[in-house]
Coordinates of C-alpha atoms and ligand atoms in Angstrom, one line a residue:
X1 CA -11.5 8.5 12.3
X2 CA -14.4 6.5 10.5
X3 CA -11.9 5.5 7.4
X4 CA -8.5 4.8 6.2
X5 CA -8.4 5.6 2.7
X6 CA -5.5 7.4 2.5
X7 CA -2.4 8.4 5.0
X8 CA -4.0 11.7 5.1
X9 CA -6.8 11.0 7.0
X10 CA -4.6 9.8 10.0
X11 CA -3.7 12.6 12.2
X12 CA -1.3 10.9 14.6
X13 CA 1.0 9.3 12.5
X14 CA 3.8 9.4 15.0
X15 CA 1.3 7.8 17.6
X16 CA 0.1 4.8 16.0
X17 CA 4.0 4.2 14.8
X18 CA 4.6 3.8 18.6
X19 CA 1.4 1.8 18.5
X20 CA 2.7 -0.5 15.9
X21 CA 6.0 -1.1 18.4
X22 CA 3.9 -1.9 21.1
X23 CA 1.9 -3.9 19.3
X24 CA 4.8 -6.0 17.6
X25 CA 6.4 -6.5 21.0
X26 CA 3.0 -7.5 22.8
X27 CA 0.7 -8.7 19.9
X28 CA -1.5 -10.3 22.3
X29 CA -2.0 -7.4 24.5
X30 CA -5.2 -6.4 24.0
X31 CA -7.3 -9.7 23.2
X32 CA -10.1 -8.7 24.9
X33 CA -10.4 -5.3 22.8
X34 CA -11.9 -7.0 19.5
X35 CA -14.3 -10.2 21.6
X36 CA -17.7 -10.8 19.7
X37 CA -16.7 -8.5 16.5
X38 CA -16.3 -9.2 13.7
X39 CA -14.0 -8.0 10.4
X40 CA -15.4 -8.1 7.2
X41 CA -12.2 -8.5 4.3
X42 CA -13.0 -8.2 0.4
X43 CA -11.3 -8.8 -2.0
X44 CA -11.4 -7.2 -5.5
X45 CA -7.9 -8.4 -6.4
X46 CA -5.4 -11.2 -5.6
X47 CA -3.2 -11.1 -2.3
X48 CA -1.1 -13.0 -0.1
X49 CA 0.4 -10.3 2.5
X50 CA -2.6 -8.5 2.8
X51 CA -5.2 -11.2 3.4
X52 CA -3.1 -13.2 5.4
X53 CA -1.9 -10.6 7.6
X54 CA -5.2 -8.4 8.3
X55 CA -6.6 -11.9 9.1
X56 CA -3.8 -12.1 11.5
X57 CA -4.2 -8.3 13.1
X58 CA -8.2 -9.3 13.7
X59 CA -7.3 -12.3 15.3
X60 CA -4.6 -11.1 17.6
X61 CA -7.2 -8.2 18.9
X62 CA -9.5 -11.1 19.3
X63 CA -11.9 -9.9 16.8
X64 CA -13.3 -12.7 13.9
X65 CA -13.2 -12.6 10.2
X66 CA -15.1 -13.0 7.1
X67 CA -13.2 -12.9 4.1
X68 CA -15.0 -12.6 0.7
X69 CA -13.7 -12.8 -2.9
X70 CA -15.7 -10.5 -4.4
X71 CA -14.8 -10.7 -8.4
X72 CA -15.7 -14.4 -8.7
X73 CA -18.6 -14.7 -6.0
X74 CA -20.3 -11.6 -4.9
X75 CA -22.8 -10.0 -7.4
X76 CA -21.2 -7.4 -9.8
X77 CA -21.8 -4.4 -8.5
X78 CA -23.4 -0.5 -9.8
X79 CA -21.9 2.3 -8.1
X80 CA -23.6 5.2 -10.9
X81 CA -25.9 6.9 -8.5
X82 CA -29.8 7.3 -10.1
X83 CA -28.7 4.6 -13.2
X84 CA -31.5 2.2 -14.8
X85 CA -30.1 -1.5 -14.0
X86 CA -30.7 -3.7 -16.5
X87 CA -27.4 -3.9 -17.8
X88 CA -24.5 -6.1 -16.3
X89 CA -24.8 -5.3 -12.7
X90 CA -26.9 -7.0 -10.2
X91 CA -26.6 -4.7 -6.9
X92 CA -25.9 -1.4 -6.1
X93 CA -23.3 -0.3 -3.7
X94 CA -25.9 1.3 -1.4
X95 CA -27.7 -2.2 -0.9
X96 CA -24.2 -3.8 -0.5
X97 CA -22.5 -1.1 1.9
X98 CA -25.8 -1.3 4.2
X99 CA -25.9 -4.9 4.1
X100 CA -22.5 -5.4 5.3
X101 CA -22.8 -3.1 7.9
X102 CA -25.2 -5.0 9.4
X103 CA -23.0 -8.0 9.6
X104 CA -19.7 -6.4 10.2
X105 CA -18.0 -4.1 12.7
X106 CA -15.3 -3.2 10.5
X107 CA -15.4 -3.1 6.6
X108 CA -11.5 -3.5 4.9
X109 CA -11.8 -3.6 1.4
X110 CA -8.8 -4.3 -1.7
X111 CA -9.9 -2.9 -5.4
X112 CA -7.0 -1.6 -7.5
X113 CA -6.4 1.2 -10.4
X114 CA -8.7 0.3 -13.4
X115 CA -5.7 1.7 -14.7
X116 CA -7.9 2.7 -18.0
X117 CA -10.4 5.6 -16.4
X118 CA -7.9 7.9 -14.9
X119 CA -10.8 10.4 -13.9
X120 CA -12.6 7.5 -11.9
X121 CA -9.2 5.9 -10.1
X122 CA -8.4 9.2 -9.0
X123 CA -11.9 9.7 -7.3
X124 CA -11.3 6.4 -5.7
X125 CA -14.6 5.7 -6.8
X126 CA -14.7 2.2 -5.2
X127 CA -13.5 2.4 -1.7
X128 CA -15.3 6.4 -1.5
X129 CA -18.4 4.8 -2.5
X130 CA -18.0 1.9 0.2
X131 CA -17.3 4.7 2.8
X132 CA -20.1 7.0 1.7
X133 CA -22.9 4.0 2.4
X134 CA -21.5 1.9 4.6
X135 CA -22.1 2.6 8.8
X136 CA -18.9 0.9 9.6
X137 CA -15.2 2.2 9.5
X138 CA -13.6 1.2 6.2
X139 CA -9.9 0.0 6.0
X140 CA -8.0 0.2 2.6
X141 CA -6.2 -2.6 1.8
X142 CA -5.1 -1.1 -1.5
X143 CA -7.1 0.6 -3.5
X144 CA -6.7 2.8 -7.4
X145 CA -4.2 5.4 -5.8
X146 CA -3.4 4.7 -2.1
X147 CA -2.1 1.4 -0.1
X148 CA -1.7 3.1 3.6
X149 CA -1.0 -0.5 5.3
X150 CA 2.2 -1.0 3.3
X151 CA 3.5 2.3 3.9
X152 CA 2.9 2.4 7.6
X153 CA 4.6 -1.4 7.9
X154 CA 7.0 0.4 5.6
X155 CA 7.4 3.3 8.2
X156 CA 8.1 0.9 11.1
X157 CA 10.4 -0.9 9.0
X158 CA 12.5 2.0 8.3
X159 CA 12.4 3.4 12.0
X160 CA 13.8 -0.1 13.1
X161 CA 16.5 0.0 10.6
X162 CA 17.6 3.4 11.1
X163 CA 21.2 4.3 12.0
X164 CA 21.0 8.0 11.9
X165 CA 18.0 10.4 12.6
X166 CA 17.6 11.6 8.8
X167 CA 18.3 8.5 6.7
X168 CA 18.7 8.9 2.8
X169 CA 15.4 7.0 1.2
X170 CA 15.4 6.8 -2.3
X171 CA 12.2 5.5 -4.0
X172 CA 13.3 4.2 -7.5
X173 CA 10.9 3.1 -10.5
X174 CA 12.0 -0.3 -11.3
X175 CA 10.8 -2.0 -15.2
X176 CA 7.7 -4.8 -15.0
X177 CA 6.0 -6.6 -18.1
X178 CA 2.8 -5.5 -16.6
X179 CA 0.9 -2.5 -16.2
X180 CA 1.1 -1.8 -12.3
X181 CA -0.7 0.7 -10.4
X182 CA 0.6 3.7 -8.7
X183 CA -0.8 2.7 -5.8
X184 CA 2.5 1.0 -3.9
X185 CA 4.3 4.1 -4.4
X186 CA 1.7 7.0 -4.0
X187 CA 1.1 6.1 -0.1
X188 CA 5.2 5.7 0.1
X189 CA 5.6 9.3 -0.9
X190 CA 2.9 10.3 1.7
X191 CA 4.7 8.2 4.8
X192 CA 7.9 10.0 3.7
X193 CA 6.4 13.2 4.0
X194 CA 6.2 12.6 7.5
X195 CA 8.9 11.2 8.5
X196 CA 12.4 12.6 9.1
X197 CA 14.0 11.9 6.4
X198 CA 16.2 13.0 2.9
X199 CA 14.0 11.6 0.5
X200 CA 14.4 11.2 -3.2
X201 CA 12.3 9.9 -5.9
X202 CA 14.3 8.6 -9.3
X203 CA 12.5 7.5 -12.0
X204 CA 12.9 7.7 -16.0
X205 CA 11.0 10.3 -17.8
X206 CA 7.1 9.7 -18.3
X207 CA 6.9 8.2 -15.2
X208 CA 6.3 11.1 -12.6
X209 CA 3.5 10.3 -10.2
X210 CA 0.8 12.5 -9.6
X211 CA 1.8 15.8 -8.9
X212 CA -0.4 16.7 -6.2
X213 CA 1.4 14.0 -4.3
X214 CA 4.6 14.4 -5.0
X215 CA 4.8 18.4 -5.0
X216 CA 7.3 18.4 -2.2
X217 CA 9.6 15.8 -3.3
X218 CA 12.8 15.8 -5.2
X219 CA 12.6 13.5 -7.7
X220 CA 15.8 13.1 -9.9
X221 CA 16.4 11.1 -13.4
X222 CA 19.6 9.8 -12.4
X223 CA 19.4 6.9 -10.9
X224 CA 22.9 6.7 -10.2
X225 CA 22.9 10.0 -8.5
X226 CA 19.9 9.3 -6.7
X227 CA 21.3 6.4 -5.1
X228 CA 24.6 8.0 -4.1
X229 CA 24.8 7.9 0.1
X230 CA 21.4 6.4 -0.1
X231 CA 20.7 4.4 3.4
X232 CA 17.6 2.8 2.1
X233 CA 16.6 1.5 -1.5
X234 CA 12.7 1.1 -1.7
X235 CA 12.5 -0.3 -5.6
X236 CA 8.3 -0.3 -7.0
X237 CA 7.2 -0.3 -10.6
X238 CA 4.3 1.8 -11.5
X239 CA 3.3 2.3 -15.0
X240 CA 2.7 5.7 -16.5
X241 CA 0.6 8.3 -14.8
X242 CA 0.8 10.9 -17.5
X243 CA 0.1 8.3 -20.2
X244 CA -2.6 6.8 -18.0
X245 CA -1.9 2.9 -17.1
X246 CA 1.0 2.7 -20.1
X247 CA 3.9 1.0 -20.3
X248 CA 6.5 3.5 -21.6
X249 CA 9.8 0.9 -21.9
X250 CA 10.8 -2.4 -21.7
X251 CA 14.7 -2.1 -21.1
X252 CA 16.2 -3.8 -18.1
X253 CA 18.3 -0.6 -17.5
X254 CA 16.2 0.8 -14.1
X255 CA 16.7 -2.9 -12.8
X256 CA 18.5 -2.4 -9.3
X257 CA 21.3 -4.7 -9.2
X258 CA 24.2 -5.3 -7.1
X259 CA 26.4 -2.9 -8.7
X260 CA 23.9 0.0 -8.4
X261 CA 23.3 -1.0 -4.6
X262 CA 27.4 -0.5 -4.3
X263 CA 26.5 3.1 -5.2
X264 CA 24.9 3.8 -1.9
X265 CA 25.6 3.9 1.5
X266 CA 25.3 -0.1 1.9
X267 CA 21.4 0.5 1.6
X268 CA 19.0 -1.6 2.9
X269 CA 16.7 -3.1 0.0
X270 CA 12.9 -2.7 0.5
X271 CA 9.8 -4.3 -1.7
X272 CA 6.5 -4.9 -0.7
X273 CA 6.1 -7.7 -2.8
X274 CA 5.2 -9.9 -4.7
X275 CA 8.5 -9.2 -6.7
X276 CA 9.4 -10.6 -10.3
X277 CA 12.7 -11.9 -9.4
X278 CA 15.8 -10.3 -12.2
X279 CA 13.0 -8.1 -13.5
X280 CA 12.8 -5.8 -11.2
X281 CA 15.7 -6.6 -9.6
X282 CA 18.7 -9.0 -9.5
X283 CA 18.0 -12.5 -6.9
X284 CA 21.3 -11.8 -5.4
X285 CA 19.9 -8.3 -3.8
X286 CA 16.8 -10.1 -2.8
X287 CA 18.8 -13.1 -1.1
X288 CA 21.7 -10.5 0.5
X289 CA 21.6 -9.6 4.6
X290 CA 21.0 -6.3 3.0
X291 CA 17.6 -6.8 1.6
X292 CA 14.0 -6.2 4.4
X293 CA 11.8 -7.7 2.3
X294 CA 10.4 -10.5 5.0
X295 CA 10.8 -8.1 7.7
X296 CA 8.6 -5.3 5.8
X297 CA 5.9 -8.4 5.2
X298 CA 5.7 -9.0 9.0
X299 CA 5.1 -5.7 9.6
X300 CA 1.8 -5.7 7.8
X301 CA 0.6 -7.8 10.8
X302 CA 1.4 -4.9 13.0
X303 CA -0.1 -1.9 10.8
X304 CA -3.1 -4.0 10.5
X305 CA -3.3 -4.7 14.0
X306 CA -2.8 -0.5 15.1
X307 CA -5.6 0.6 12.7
X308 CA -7.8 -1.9 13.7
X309 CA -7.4 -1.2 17.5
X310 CA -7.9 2.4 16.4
X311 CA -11.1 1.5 15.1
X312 CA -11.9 -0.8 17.8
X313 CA -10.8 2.0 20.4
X314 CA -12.9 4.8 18.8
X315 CA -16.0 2.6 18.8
Ligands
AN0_401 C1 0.3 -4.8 -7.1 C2 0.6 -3.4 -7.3 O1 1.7 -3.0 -7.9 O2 -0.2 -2.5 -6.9 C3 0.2 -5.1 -5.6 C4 1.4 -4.7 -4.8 C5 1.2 -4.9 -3.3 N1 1.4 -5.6 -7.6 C6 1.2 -6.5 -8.6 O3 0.1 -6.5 -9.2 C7 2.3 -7.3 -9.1
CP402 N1 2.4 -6.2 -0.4 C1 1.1 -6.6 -0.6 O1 0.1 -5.9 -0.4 O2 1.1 -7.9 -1.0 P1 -0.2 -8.7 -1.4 O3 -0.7 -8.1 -2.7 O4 0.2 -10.1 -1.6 O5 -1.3 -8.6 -0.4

């Protein structure tokens, strides 16, 4: 494997799940594994989970890091193949990609959904283009259409939580001010594919997520219904993938709430966060024994930490 881009190009998923165990049990297991490299972290966007806890995985393998922010202090970057550059960008992803190969041993990278060129976030135009020049493996850490690391710490979360072998997991559209990506939810869809599970997607109409990724999913309008015997709730907004990047409604009525969680099978509540509290859903879910949210975050550590001993493994 020379990249994580998206759940699909990891074969094993079962294996690096046990992985992830292993690795939350004995973090410090394999300090050895990652001495004298070095991970290379840029950031496109804001984060706190993600930059904290890939920071976290590198160091618990041994390995160091180098986080950049690339928006406000790396040059703006051409990725047009063949273009004349005397416009607005500086450096071309070909000079970058080398360059940082030649400092780093592994390459993670964070650049969300324009969420205006649908054509373009759908050929993951940014973290492709990274992979294509650069000689190192590539980690997304949330790119236009895919965030793999939340949905693997999202896989272990669930396995821990289980009661039964085939839980109910319903992934239900939630309202936002904002225009949010598709991201969050896309790589939830793929981890559900392959795991043993009854899964449901409920969301309003105009908000189905790409087809291709959701072809095998049942996806229902009614919330209610959709929640009924439901043994986890996994709440994400995404705005509109048919009306690319749009906001289709600003009711409160797809908030989850109390009430609706009474609906299901006493669900566990799941967000990756960062959440807009009574937005997306009512403080009093967030705050109940119920809700994973902080165990889901601490998790991160631990898919970090198996894809980069992957990585360092393969090498
Ligand atoms: C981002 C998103 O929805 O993709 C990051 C989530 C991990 N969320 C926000 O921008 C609020
Ligand atoms: N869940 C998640 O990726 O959080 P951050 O955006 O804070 O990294």
């Amino acid at each position: 494997m020379k990249q994580l881009i998206t759940l699909d190009d990891l074969q094993d998923f079962d294996a690096l799940i046990e992985e992830m165990v292993a690795l939350k049990k004995q973090p410090f297991a394999h300090t050895a594994l990652g001495r004298n490299k070095t991970l290379g972290v840029l950031f496109f966007n804001p984060s706190l989970r993600t930059r904290i806890s890939t920071q976290k995985a590198a160091q618990n393998l041994g390995m160091h890091t180098i986080v950049m922010n690339f928006n406000n202090e790396g040059w703006a970057l051409e990725f047009e193949d063949g273009v004349l550059m005397n416009g607005t960008t500086s450096e071309h992803i070909k000079e970058a990609a080398g360059v940082l190969s030649q400092y780093f041993d592994v390459l993670a990278v964070r650049a969300f959904a324009s969420l205006e060129d649908k054509q373009k976030d759908r050929a993951e135009v940014v973290l492709r283009s990274f992979a294509k020049y650069a000689s190192i493996p590539i980690i997304n850490l949330e790119s236009a259409t895919a965030h793999p690391l939340q949905a693997l710490a999202d896989a272990l979360t669930i396995k821990t939580f289980q009661k039964t072998a085939r839980p109910k997991v319903v992934l239900s559209w939630a309202p936002h001010p904002k225009a949010l990506p598709q991201a969050v939810a896309n790589s939830f869809v793929r981890m559900m594919h392959r795991m043993d599970a009854e899964f449901v997607i409920t969301h309003p109409e105009g908000y189905a997520l790409d087809p291709e990724i959701t072809k095998e999913a049942t996806i229902l309008y009614d919330q209610k219904q959709a929640f009924e015997g439901a043994d986890f709730i996994y709440t994400k907004n995404w705005s509109s993938f048919e009306q690319y990047g749009q906001i289709l409604r600003t009711d409160d009525i797809w908030k989850v709430s109390a009430t609706k969680m009474k609906w299901t099978n006493n669900a566990y509540f799941m967000h990756c966060l960062p959440v807009r509290r009574n937005v997306v859903v009512d403080q009093d879910v967030l705050e109940s024994p119920q809700a994973l949210i902080l165990e889901q975050a601490n998790n991160r550590t631990f898919s970090a930490q198996a894809i980069l001993k992957k990585f360092l493994d393969e090498a």
